């Protein structure tokens, strides 16, 4: 195996590819991390929410003709589904890790099969709202991928500000650290659980909607992202929003440049092995909370 020599333009192109993919991974992983960090639930239905976001955008673009309107309605619809599931099924499973795993796994499987029955197993595509290229850092790069990078950065800043600079953010941190104390101080922890779960679900749906014009969507589209997202959550630190961002961007670069010399399958294996080695030396990840492991 020989390492190819890259020109400056090629390096920038692969770097931007890694950045755009990293932002999609971040949207998936941050939702997982938020839900786990607050309620301790590993949501195996998260990938199915990503798929619903993609398929919802596909259907709505065909109906209304506007990608952005389709994206907005699709994300809101999937978030509403997350609200329904949290209120009716998952809330009673927060204190039961095994039942939570079985419940979310079952929900994800039902959604995946329902999508396959309705849409079929073939891949579908959504037309890019910005099909052209923009000259950026000396290269002509797809405008839509640049937009994905910008959207991911805006979401990261927005959710980060929400968690660190608002009353809701304080309530989330208080509930995650000491739920009983937070309740004594008047925090409606049930409401905080619901809002956090719905936000995490919306982030997954947004990832699915944004990735639809880049790659084709299928009933199992969320599985590939979920595998990487789980590793990102662990490496970044269980329950750490900042850790999810750092690890996602790193994973995106590894994937982009790894495809230069390896097939996608071997790149995924390399990411898995690298994550396992990292965790052996730093079990808490980049920014993991001690109480998760003690």
XYZ file of C-alpha atoms in Angstrom:
294
model
C 0.000 0.000 0.000
C 1.452 3.373 -1.052
C 0.329 6.752 0.224
C -0.661 9.025 -2.666
C 0.926 12.464 -2.883
C -1.722 15.168 -2.758
C -1.642 18.579 -4.307
C -2.806 21.506 -2.206
C -6.118 21.569 -4.064
C -6.679 17.854 -3.468
C -5.817 18.183 0.205
C -8.312 21.026 0.639
C -10.987 19.022 -1.166
C -10.530 15.962 1.036
C -10.356 18.153 4.132
C -13.678 19.790 3.256
C -15.171 16.364 2.502
C -14.124 15.257 5.976
C -15.536 18.413 7.510
C -18.935 18.011 5.851
C -19.143 14.340 6.774
C -17.961 15.133 10.283
C -20.799 17.631 10.688
C -23.373 15.005 9.712
C -21.816 12.550 12.182
C -21.864 15.279 14.818
C -25.608 15.861 14.410
C -26.228 12.158 14.951
C -23.737 11.726 17.795
C -24.748 14.877 19.666
C -28.351 13.682 19.817
C -27.212 10.335 21.166
C -24.933 12.030 23.673
C -27.602 14.420 24.929
C -30.094 11.629 25.527
C -27.577 9.326 27.190
C -25.995 12.091 29.255
C -29.323 13.097 30.762
C -31.395 9.946 31.091
C -28.801 7.194 30.638
C -30.703 5.712 27.693
C -28.730 4.376 24.729
C -31.234 5.083 21.972
C -30.929 2.350 19.343
C -33.864 3.889 17.444
C -31.771 6.969 16.694
C -30.687 5.700 13.266
C -34.287 5.131 12.272
C -35.056 8.759 13.140
C -32.266 9.763 10.753
C -33.840 7.628 8.035
C -37.265 9.163 8.679
C -35.741 12.627 8.358
C -34.329 11.695 4.966
C -37.477 10.007 3.680
C -39.696 12.771 5.035
C -37.646 15.340 3.146
C -37.845 13.203 -0.019
C -41.651 13.022 0.178
C -42.179 16.660 1.070
C -39.831 17.973 -1.627
C -41.955 16.058 -4.124
C -45.134 17.577 -2.687
C -44.170 21.213 -2.128
C -41.159 21.546 -4.433
C -39.029 23.288 -1.819
C -36.108 21.495 -0.176
C -35.954 23.832 2.810
C -39.681 23.661 3.499
C -39.487 19.879 3.202
C -36.513 19.765 5.571
C -38.232 21.942 8.181
C -41.510 20.033 8.144
C -39.726 16.677 8.126
C -37.593 17.574 11.156
C -40.639 18.870 13.040
C -42.643 15.745 12.185
C -39.889 13.384 13.380
C -39.450 15.491 16.526
C -43.197 15.133 17.156
C -42.832 11.363 16.772
C -39.995 11.470 19.295
C -42.255 13.382 21.674
C -44.977 10.772 21.270
C -42.577 7.876 21.875
C -41.018 9.540 24.908
C -44.368 10.308 26.498
C -45.998 6.940 25.824
C -43.257 4.293 25.810
C -39.753 5.337 26.725
C -40.357 7.408 29.848
C -41.083 4.284 31.878
C -37.869 2.622 30.640
C -35.337 5.230 31.774
C -34.526 3.353 34.967
C -34.353 -0.016 33.207
C -31.265 -0.141 30.931
C -32.029 -3.587 29.521
C -35.669 -2.765 28.805
C -34.559 0.569 27.364
C -32.197 -1.233 24.996
C -34.871 -3.734 23.941
C -37.519 -1.030 23.627
C -35.487 1.332 21.438
C -34.081 -1.543 19.404
C -37.607 -2.805 18.760
C -38.900 0.649 17.849
C -36.022 1.143 15.441
C -36.629 -2.224 13.824
C -40.351 -1.534 13.387
C -39.657 1.860 11.792
C -37.007 0.397 9.497
C -39.306 -2.367 8.284
C -42.243 -0.003 7.874
C -40.113 2.297 5.713
C -38.926 -0.686 3.647
C -42.498 -1.862 3.089
C -43.777 1.578 2.068
C -40.843 2.856 0.005
C -39.187 -0.406 -0.970
C -35.570 -1.375 -0.400
C -34.178 0.588 -3.340
C -32.201 3.755 -2.705
C -33.793 7.129 -3.350
C -32.186 10.499 -4.015
C -33.115 14.097 -3.328
C -31.996 16.844 -5.697
C -29.515 19.273 -4.213
C -30.968 22.762 -3.582
C -27.566 24.182 -4.584
C -26.244 22.044 -7.470
C -23.340 24.288 -8.410
C -19.828 24.776 -7.045
C -18.196 27.682 -5.229
C -14.553 28.684 -5.364
C -13.324 28.265 -1.798
C -9.726 28.128 -0.550
C -8.534 27.846 -4.117
C -10.753 24.925 -5.158
C -14.168 24.595 -6.773
C -16.196 22.800 -4.113
C -19.887 21.763 -4.146
C -21.940 24.607 -2.730
C -24.319 22.295 -0.902
C -21.535 20.543 1.018
C -20.234 23.934 2.137
C -23.746 24.741 3.300
C -23.831 21.512 5.325
C -20.627 22.593 7.055
C -22.150 25.981 7.874
C -25.413 24.462 9.122
C -23.514 22.012 11.319
C -21.429 24.827 12.789
C -24.529 26.957 13.442
C -26.303 24.036 15.145
C -23.222 23.319 17.279
C -23.041 26.948 18.402
C -26.794 27.157 18.951
C -27.156 23.980 20.986
C -23.952 24.790 22.865
C -25.363 28.201 23.794
C -28.672 26.620 24.759
C -26.927 24.236 27.144
C -24.533 26.777 28.647
C -26.311 30.127 28.628
C -30.017 29.500 29.223
C -32.185 28.452 32.122
C -33.094 25.261 30.267
C -29.399 24.450 29.955
C -28.927 24.922 33.694
C -31.900 22.643 34.336
C -30.450 20.007 31.989
C -27.090 20.080 33.790
C -28.763 20.024 37.206
C -30.990 17.096 36.265
C -28.104 15.147 34.732
C -25.887 15.630 37.813
C -28.366 15.408 40.707
C -31.930 14.707 39.674
C -33.298 14.510 43.221
C -31.684 17.812 44.207
C -32.943 19.463 41.028
C -36.493 18.347 41.834
C -36.216 19.754 45.361
C -35.165 23.085 43.848
C -38.289 23.111 41.679
C -36.988 21.797 38.369
C -39.595 19.875 36.391
C -37.268 16.997 35.493
C -39.965 15.224 33.512
C -40.210 18.248 31.214
C -36.420 18.409 30.933
C -36.299 14.718 29.953
C -38.915 15.277 27.263
C -37.290 18.389 25.790
C -33.873 16.746 25.688
C -35.179 13.601 24.001
C -37.121 15.622 21.417
C -34.050 17.796 20.730
C -31.867 14.712 20.254
C -34.435 13.206 17.897
C -34.664 16.433 15.910
C -30.881 16.498 15.471
C -30.970 12.960 14.039
C -33.785 13.929 11.661
C -31.842 17.020 10.582
C -28.825 14.817 9.823
C -30.997 12.578 7.665
C -32.529 15.510 5.816
C -29.153 17.138 5.141
C -27.497 13.940 3.965
C -30.298 13.069 1.520
C -28.921 15.230 -1.359
C -25.359 13.989 -0.732
C -25.921 10.240 -0.579
C -28.899 8.117 -1.504
C -31.307 7.175 1.266
C -32.495 3.662 2.072
C -34.266 2.006 5.029
C -30.882 1.143 6.566
C -29.177 4.488 5.908
C -29.027 5.228 9.623
C -27.107 2.074 10.530
C -23.813 3.201 9.011
C -23.963 6.554 10.757
C -25.020 4.969 14.042
C -21.952 2.721 14.198
C -19.631 5.689 13.826
C -21.777 7.868 16.102
C -21.613 5.362 18.974
C -17.820 5.318 18.724
C -17.780 9.112 18.583
C -19.891 9.368 21.744
C -17.530 7.020 23.583
C -14.329 8.670 22.361
C -15.680 12.168 22.910
C -16.844 11.273 26.400
C -20.191 9.793 27.397
C -22.675 12.618 27.797
C -20.311 15.345 26.537
C -21.688 17.613 23.811
C -18.287 19.219 23.239
C -16.657 15.792 23.054
C -19.123 14.692 20.389
C -18.167 17.677 18.235
C -14.406 17.115 18.544
C -14.605 13.359 17.954
C -17.037 13.764 15.026
C -14.763 16.173 13.193
C -11.820 13.851 13.797
C -13.796 10.855 12.506
C -14.824 12.802 9.414
C -11.203 13.521 8.538
C -10.161 9.909 9.127
C -12.919 8.720 6.798
C -12.177 11.279 4.079
C -8.432 10.698 3.962
C -8.712 7.001 4.766
C -10.677 6.413 1.573
C -7.560 7.428 -0.336
C -5.813 4.196 0.560
C -8.498 1.855 1.917
C -11.958 0.687 0.974
C -14.840 2.083 3.079
C -15.143 -1.227 4.929
C -11.513 -1.184 6.013
C -11.740 2.482 6.963
C -14.649 1.650 9.288
C -12.619 -1.183 10.800
C -9.664 1.168 11.255
C -11.875 3.707 13.055
C -13.223 0.976 15.338
C -9.743 -0.312 16.209
C -8.403 3.216 16.777
C -11.349 4.004 19.056
C -10.830 0.843 21.089
C -7.113 1.545 21.526
C -7.886 5.125 22.565
C -10.456 3.986 25.126
C -7.957 1.551 26.672
C -5.685 4.470 27.507
C -8.382 7.068 28.184
C -11.587 5.300 29.266
C -13.479 8.541 29.891
C -12.830 9.845 26.395
C -11.894 13.435 25.664
C -14.402 15.127 27.953
C -16.233 12.296 29.755
C -17.789 12.879 33.146
C -16.284 10.853 36.028
C -19.675 9.924 37.454
C -20.521 7.986 34.295
C -17.747 5.527 35.124
C -17.799 5.489 38.927
